[in-house]
PDB file of C-alpha atoms in Angstrom:
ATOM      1  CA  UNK A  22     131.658  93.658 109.596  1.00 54.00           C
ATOM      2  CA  UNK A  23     131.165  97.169 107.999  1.00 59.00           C
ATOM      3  CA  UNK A  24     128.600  99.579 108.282  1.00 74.00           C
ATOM      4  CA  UNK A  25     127.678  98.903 104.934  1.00 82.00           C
ATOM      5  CA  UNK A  26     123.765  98.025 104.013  1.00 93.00           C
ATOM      6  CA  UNK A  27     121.374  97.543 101.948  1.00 96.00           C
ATOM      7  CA  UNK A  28     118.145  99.297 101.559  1.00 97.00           C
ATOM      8  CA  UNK A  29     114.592  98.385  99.519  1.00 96.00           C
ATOM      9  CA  UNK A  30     111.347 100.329 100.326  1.00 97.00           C
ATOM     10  CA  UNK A  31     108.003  98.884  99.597  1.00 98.00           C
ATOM     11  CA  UNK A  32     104.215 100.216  99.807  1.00 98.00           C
ATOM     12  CA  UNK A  33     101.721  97.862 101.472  1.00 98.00           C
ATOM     13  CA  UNK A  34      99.047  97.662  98.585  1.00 98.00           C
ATOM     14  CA  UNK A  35      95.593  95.952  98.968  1.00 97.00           C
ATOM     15  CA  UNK A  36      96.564  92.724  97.759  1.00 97.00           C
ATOM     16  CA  UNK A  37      99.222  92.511 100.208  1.00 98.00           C
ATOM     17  CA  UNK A  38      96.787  92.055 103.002  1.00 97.00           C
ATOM     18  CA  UNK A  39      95.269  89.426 104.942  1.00 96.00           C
ATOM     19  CA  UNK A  40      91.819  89.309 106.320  1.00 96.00           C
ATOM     20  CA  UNK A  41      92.761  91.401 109.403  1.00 95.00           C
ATOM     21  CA  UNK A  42      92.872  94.183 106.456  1.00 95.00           C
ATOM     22  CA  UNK A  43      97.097  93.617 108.011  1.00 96.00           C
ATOM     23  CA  UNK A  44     100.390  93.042 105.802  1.00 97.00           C
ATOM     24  CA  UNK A  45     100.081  89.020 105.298  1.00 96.00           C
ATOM     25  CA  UNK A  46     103.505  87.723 107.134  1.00 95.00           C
ATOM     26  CA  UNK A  47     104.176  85.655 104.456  1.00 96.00           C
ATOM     27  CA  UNK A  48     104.230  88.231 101.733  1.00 97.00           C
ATOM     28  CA  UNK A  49     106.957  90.449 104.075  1.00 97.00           C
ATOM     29  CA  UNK A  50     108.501  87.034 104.338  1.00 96.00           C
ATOM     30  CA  UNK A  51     108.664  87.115 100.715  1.00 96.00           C
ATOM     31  CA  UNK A  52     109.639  90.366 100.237  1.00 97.00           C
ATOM     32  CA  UNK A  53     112.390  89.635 102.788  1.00 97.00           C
ATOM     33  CA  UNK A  54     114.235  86.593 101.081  1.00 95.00           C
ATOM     34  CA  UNK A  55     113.854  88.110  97.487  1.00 96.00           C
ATOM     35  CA  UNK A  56     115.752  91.188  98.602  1.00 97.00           C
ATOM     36  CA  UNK A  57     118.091  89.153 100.617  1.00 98.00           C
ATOM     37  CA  UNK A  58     118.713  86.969  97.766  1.00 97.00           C
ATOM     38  CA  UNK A  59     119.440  90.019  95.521  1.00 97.00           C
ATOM     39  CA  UNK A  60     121.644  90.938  98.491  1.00 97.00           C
ATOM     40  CA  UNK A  61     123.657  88.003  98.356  1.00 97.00           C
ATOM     41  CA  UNK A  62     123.875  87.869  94.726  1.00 97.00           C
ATOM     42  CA  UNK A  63     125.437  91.053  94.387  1.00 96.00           C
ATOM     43  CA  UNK A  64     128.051  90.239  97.346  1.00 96.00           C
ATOM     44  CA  UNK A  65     128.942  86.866  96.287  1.00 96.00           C
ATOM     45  CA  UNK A  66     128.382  87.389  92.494  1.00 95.00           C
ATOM     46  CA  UNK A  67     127.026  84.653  91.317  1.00 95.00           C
ATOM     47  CA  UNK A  68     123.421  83.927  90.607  1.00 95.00           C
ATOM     48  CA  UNK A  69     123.889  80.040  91.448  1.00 96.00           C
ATOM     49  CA  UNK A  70     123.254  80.634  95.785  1.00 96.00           C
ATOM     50  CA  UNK A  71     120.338  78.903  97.799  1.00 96.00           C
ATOM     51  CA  UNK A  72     118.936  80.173 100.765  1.00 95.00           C
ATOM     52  CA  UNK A  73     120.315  77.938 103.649  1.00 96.00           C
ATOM     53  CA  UNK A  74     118.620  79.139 106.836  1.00 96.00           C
ATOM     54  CA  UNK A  75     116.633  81.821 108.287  1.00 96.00           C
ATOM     55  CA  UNK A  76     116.809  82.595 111.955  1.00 96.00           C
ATOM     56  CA  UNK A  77     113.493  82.712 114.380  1.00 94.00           C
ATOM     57  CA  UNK A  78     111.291  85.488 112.869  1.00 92.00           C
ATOM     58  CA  UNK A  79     110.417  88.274 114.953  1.00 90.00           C
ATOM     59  CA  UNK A  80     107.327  90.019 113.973  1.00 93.00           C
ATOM     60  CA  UNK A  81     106.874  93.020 116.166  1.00 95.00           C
ATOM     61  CA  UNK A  82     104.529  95.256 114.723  1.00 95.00           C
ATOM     62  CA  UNK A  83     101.728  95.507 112.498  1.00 95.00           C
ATOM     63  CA  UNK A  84     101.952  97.287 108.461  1.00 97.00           C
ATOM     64  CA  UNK A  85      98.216  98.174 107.506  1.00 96.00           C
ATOM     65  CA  UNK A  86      97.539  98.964 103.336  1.00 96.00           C
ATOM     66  CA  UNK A  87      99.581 102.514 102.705  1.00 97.00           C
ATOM     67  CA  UNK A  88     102.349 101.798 104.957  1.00 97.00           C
ATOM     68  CA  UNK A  89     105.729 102.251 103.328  1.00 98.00           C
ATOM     69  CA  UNK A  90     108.388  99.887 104.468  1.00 98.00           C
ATOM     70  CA  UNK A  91     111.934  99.867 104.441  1.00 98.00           C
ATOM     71  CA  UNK A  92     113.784  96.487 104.313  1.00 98.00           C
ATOM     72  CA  UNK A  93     117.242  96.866 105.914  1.00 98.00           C
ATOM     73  CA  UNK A  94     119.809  94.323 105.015  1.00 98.00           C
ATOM     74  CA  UNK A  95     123.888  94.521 106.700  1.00 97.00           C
ATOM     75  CA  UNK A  96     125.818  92.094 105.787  1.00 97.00           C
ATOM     76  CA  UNK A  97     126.757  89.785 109.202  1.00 97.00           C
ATOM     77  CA  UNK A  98     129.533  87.470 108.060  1.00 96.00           C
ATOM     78  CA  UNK A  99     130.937  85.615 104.976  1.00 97.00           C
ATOM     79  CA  UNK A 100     131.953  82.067 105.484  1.00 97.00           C
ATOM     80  CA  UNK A 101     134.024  79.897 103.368  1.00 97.00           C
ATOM     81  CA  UNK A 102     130.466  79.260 100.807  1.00 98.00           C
ATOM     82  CA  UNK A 103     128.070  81.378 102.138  1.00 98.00           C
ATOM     83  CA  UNK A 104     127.231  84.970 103.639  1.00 98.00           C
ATOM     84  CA  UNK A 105     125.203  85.772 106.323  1.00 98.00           C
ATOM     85  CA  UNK A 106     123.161  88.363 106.287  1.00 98.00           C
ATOM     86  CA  UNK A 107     120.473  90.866 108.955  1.00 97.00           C
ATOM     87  CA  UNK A 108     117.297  92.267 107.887  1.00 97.00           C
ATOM     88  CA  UNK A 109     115.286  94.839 109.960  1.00 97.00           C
ATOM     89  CA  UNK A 110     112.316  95.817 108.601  1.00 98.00           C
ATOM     90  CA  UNK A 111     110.488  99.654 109.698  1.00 98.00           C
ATOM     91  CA  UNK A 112     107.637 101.936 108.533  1.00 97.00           C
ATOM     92  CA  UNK A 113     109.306 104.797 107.127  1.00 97.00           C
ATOM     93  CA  UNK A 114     106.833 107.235 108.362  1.00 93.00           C
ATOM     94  CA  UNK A 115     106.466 105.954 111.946  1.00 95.00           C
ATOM     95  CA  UNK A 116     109.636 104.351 112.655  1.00 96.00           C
ATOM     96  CA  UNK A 117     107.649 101.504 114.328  1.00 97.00           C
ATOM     97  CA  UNK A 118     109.987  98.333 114.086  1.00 98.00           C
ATOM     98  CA  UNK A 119     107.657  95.560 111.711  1.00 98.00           C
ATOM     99  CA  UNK A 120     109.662  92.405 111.596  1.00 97.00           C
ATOM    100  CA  UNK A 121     113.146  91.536 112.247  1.00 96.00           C
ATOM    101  CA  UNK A 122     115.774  88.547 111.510  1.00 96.00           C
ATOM    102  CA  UNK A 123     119.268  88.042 113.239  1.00 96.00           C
ATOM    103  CA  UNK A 124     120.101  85.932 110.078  1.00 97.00           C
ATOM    104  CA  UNK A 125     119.372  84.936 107.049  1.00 97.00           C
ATOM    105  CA  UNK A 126     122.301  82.388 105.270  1.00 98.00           C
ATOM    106  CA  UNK A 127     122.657  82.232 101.928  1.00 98.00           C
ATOM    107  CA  UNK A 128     125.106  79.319 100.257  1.00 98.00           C
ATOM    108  CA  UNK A 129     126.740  79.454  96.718  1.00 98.00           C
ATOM    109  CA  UNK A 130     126.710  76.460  95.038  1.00 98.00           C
ATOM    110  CA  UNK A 131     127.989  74.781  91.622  1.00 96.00           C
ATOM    111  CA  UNK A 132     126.170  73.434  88.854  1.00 95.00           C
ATOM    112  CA  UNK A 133     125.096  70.030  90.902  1.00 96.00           C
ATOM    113  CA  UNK A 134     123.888  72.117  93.838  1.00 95.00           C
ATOM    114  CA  UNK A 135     127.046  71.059  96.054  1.00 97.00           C
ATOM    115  CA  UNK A 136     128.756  74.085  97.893  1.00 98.00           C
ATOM    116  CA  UNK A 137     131.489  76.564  96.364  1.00 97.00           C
ATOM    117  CA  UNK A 138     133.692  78.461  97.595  1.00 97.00           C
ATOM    118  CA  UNK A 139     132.939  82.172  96.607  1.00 96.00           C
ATOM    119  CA  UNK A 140     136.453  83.590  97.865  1.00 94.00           C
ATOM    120  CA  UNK A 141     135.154  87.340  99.429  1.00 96.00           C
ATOM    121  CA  UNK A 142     135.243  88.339 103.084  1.00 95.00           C
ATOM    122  CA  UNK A 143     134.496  91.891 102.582  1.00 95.00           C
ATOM    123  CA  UNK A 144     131.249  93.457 101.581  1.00 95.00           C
ATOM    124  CA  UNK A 145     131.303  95.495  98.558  1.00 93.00           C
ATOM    125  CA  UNK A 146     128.912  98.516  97.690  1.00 90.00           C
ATOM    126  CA  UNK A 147     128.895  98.387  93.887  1.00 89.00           C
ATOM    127  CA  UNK A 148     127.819  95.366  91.408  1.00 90.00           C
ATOM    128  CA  UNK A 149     131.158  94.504  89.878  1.00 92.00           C
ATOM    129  CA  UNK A 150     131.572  90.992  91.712  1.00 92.00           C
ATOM    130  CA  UNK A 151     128.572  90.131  89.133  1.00 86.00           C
ATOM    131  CA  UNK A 152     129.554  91.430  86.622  1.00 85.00           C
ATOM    132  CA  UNK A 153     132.977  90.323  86.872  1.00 86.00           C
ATOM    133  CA  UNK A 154     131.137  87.087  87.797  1.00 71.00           C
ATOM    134  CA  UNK A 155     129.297  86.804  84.407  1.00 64.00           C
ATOM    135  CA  UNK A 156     132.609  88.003  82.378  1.00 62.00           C
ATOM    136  CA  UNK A 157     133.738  84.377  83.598  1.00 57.00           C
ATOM    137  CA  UNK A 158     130.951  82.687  82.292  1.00 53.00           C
TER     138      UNK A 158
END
């Protein structure tokens, strides 16, 4: 695909932790399929998408309360209905590699939650695929 991506930052705050006094895994995990979504919204432009299927999680380092993150998201494939996208996720300060996901499939659908075609094989940089998406509306 391109070299395009997709980048969010995040602090680790106190209520992200867990009683290690760690980033809880499941609020990165949220974190991670929010942004994705967002991802795949703007690249398929339409709001109506599910997320289909994440691949085997790798966590691979720890995030302790300070720690700023950065969420990186490349866009892998786009199939017929749905893209695929990648997330890495780093501390910005240390470099150290957090978490990681090969994939992470998201599926537009129609009003009855069947699958659509979305018609795009390229990744786009901008937001006009939504907005040209809600001019249809």
């Amino acid at each position: 695909m391109s070299g395009h991506r997709d980048i969010v930052r995040k602090w680790v705050k106190p209520e992200d932790l867990n009683q290690h006094d760690a980033l809880f895994g499941g609020r990165l995990l949220e974190w991670v399929d929010e942004e994705a979504a967002i991802v795949a919204v703007v690249q398929l432009g339409t709001t109506d998408l599910v997320t289909r299927h994440m691949s085997a999680v790798d966590f691979v380092g720890r995030a302790s309360r300070g720690d700023l993150l950065e969420l990186e998201y490349r866009v892998v494939a786009f199939g017929r209905t749905s893209i695929t996208l990648s997330c890495r996720v780093d501390n910005v300060v240390t470099g150290q590699e957090i978490l990681r996901l090969d994939s992470i499939v998201f599926v537009a659908v129609d009003d009855a939650g069947s699958p659509r075609p979305h018609g795009f094989t390229d990744p786009t940089t901008g937001t006009e695929r939504l907005r040209a998406g809600s001019e249809r509306s």
